[in-house]
Protein backbone atom coordinates (compact mmCIF):
# COMPACT_ATOMS: atom_id res chain seq x y z
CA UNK A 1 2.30 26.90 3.00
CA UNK A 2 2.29 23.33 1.64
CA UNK A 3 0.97 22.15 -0.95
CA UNK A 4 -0.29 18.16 -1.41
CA UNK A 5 -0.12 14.97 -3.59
CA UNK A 6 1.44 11.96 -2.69
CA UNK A 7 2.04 8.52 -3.37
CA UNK A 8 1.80 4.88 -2.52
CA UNK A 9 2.86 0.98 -1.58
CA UNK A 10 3.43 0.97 -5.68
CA UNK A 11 0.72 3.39 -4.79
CA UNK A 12 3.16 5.52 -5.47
CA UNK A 13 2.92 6.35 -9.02
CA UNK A 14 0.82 8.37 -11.06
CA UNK A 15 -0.17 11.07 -8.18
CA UNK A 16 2.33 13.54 -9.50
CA UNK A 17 -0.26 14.13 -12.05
CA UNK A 18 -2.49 16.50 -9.16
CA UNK A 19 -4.02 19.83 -9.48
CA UNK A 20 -6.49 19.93 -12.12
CA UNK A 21 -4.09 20.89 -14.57
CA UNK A 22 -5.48 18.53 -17.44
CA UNK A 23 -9.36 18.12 -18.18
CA UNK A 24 -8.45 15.12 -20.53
CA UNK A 25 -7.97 11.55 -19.72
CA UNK A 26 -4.27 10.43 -18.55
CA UNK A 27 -4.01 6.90 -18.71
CA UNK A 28 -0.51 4.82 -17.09
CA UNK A 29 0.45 1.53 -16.64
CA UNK A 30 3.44 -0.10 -15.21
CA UNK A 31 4.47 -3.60 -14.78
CA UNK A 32 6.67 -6.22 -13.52
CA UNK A 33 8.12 -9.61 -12.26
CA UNK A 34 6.13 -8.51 -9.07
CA UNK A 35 4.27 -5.61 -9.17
CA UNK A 36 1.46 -4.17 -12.08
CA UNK A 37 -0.47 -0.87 -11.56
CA UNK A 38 -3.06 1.39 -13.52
CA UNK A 39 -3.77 4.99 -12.85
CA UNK A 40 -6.48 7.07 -14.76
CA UNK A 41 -6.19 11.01 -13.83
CA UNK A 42 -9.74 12.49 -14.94
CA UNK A 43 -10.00 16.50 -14.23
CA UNK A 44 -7.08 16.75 -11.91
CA UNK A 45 -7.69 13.64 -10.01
CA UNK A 46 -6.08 10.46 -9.91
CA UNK A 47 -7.32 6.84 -9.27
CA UNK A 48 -5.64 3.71 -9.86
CA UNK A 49 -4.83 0.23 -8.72
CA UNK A 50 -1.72 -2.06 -7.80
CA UNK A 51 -2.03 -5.57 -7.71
CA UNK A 52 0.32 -7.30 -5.07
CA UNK A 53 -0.77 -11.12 -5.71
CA UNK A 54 2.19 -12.19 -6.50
CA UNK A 55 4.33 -10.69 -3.29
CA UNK A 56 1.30 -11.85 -0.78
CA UNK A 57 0.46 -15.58 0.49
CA UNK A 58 -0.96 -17.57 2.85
CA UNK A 59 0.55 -21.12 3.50
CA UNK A 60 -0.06 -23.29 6.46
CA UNK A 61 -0.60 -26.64 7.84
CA UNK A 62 -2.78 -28.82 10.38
CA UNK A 63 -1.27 -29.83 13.92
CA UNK A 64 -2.53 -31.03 17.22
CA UNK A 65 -2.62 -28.70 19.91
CA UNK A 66 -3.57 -29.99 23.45
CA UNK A 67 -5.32 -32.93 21.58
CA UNK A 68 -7.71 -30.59 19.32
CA UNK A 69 -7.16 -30.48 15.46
CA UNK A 70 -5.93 -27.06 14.13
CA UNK A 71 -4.46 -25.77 11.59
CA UNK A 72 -2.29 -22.99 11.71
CA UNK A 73 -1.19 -20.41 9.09
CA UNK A 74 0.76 -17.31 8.21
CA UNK A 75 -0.07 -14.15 5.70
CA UNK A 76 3.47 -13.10 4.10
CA UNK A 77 3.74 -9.93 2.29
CA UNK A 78 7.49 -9.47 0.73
CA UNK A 79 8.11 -6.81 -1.50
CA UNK A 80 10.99 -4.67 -3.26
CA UNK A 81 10.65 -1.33 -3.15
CA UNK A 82 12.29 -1.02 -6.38
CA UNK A 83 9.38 -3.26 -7.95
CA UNK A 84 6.81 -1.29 -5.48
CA UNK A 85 8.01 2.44 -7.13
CA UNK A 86 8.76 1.39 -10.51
CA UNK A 87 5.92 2.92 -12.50
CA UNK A 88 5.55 6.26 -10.37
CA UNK A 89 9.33 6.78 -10.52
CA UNK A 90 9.09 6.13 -14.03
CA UNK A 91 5.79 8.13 -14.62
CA UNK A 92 7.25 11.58 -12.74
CA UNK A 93 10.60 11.36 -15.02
CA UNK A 94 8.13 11.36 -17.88
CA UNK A 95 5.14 13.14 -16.82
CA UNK A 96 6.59 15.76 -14.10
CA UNK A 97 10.27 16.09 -13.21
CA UNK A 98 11.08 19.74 -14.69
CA UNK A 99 7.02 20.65 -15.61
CA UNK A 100 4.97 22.90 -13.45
CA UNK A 101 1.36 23.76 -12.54
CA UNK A 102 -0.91 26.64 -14.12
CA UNK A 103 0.19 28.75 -11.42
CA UNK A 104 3.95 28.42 -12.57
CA UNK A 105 5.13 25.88 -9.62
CA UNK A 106 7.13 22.89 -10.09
CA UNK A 107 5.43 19.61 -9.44
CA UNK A 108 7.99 18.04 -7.82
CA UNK A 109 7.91 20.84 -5.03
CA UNK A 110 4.39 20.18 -4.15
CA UNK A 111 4.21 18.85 -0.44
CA UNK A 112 2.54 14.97 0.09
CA UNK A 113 -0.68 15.51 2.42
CA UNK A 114 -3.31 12.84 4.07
CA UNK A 115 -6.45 14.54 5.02
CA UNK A 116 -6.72 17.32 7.14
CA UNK A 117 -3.15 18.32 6.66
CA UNK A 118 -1.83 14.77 8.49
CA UNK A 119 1.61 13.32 7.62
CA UNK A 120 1.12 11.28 4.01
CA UNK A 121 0.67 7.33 4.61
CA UNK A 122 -0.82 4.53 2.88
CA UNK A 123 -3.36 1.85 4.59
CA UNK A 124 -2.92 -2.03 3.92
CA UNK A 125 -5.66 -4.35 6.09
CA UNK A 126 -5.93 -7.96 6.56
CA UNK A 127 -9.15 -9.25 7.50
CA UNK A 128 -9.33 -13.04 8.83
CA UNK A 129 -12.77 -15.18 9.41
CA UNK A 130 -14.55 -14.61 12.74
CA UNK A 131 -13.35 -17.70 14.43
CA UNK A 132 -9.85 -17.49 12.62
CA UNK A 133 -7.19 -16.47 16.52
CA UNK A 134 -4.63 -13.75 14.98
CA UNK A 135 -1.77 -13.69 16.95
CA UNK A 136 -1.44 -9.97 17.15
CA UNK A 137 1.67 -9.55 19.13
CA UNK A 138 3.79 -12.33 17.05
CA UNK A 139 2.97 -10.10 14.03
CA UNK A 140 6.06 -9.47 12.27
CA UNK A 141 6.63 -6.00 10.14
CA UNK A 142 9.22 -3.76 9.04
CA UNK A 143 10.70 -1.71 6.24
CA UNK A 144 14.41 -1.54 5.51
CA UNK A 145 13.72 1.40 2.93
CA UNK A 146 14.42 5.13 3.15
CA UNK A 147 11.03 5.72 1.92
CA UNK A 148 8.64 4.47 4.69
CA UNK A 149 9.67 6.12 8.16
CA UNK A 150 7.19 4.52 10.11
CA UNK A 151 4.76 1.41 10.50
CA UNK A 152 2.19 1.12 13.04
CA UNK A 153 -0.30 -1.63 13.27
CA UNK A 154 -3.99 -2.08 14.54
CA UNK A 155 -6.20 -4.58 15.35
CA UNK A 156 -9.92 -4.19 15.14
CA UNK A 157 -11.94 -7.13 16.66
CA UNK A 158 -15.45 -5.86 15.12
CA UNK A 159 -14.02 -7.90 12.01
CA UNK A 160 -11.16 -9.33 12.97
CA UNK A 161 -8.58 -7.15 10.68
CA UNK A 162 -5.09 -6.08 11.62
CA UNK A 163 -4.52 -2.55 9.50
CA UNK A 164 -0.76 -1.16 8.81
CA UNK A 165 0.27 2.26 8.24
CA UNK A 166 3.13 2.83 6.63
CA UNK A 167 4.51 6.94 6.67
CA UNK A 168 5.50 7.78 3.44
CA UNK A 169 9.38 9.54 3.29
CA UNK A 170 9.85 11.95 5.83
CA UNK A 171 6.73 14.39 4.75
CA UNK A 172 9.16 15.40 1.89
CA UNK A 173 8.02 17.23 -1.63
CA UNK A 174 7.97 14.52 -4.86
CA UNK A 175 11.35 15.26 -5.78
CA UNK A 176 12.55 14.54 -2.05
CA UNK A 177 11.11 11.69 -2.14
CA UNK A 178 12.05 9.97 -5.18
CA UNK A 179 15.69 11.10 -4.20
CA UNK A 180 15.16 8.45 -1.39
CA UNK A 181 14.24 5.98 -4.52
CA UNK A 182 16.80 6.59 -6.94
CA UNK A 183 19.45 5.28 -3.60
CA UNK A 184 17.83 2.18 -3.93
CA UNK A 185 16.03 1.44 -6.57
CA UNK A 186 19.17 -0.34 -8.43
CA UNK A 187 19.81 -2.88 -5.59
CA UNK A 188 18.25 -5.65 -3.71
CA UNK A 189 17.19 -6.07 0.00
CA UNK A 190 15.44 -2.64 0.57
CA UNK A 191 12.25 -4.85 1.27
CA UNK A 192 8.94 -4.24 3.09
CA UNK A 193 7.88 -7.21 5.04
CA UNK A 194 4.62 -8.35 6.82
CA UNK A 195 4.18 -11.90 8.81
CA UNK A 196 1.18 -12.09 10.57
CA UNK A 197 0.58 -15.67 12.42
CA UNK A 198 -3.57 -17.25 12.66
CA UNK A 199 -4.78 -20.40 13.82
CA UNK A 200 -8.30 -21.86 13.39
CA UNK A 201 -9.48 -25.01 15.44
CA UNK A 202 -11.02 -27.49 12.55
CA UNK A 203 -14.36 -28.67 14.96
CA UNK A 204 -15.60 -30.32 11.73
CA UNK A 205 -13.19 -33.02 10.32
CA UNK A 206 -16.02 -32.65 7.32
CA UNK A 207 -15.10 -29.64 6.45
CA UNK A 208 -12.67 -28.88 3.69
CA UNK A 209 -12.64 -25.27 3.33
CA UNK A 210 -11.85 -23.12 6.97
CA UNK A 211 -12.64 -19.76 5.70
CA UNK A 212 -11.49 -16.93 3.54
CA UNK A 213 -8.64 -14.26 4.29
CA UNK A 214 -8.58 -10.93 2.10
CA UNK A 215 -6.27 -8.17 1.85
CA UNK A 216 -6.69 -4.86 0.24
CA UNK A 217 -5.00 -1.29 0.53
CA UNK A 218 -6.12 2.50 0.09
CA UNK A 219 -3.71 5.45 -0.05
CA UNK A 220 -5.82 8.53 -0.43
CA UNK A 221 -4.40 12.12 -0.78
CA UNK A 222 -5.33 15.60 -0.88
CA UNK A 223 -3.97 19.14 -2.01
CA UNK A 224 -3.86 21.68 1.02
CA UNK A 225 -3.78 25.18 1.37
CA UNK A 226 -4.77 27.07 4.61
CA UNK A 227 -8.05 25.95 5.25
CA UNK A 228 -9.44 24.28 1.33
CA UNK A 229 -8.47 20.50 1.00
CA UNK A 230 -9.40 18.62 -2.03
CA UNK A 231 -9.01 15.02 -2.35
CA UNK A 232 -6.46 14.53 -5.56
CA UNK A 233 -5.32 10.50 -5.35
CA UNK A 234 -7.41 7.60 -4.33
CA UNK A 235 -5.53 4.89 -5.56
CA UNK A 236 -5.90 1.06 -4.11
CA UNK A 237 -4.11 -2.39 -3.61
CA UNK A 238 -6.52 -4.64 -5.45
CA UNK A 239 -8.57 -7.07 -2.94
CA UNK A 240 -6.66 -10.68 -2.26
CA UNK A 241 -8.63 -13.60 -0.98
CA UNK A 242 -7.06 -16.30 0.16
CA UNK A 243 -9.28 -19.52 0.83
CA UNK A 244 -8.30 -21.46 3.54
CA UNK A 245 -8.63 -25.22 2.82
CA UNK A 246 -7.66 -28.74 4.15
């Protein structure tokens, strides 16, 4: 049977540090040009964060559309997934390649788990303003990396948000995976990309500022076996607003 961690959009880092092995504090940080990220691991779970400001933007621009003032925009996300996996490639050569659990198993054999036994992803939403018009099927995403398999995309018009899950590896064990990093983590263009176009009609010439567009992730992961789950990493992509102004 399987056993669970698993790791994230840089959210892939510190969860090698699963099953309640320690009872003290683990702190890790890794940074840079693009990507920083902070775990904690208290009592055998992990939480941590991974701030993508720098690889997501908004940028746009006001036209005329059948005579009515608009403006319209796009969210870019752009990111190496050598700069995404840095710190939790670096933290399981450190931390876990070649240690093993209190039961005598190798860390990097444990399987990566979402809840209830589901294939291991990680969640990255975009919310836009009420009257903000997201152009849902000119969204743009894909993933020329071996480790995301899949992307699928939602849109939720409650709030307006477009979410993306990304399937982490091919539902490998840690050292499976970062086998799919080490291929590319010493070259360029192995990139995940996101370009979602919006448009907002400006009714108000007064008004300077449109509305506000955040963006914020969650990978959360759990240890498995037969019918117990425990939740080990809940680690997030710090929120990013973006205010939309004139």
């Amino acid at each position: 049977m399987k056993k669970t961690i698993k790791k994230t959009m840089s959210m892939a880092v510190a969860m090698m540090m699963v099953v309640g092995v320690f009872v003290s504090v683990t702190f890790a940080f890794a940074a840079n040009e693009n990507v920083s990220s902070r775990y904690d691991e208290v009592n055998g779970k992990i939480r941590g964060t991974v701030n993508l400001s720098k690889v997501v933007k908004s940028d746009g621009r006001e036209v005329v559309k059948k005579g009515k003032l608009c403006y319209e925009g796009t969210v870019e996300g752009r990111v190496e997934v050598r700069d995404l996996f840095e710190g939790a490639y670096d933290k399981y050569l450190t931390s876990f390649k070649g240690k093993k659990t209190l039961l005598g198993r190798a860390y990097e054999n444990l399987v990566m788990f979402d809840k209830g036994g589901n294939f291991p992803t990680a969640k990255y939403t975009v919310r836009f303003p009420k009257n903000f018009k997201v152009n849902v099927n000119s969204i743009d995403v894909s993933a020329n990396t071996r480790t995301i398999s899949k992307i699928t995309k939602t849109y939720n018009s409650a709030d307006n948000s477009v979410t993306f899950v990304f399937n982490l590896g091919n539902w490998n064990d840690y050292r499976e995976f970062f086998e799919l990093y080490e291929k590319e983590k010493g070259t360029e263009g192995h990139e995940i990309k996101i370009k979602m176009p919006y448009s907002v009609e400006i009714k108000d010439q007064s008004v300077k500022n449109l509305g506000r567009i955040s963006a914020e992730g969650k990978c959360e992961l759990f240890y498995k076996k037969l019918f117990f789950e425990k939740k080990i990493v809940d680690i997030s992509a710090e929120k990013i607003d973006f205010d939309i102004t004139r």
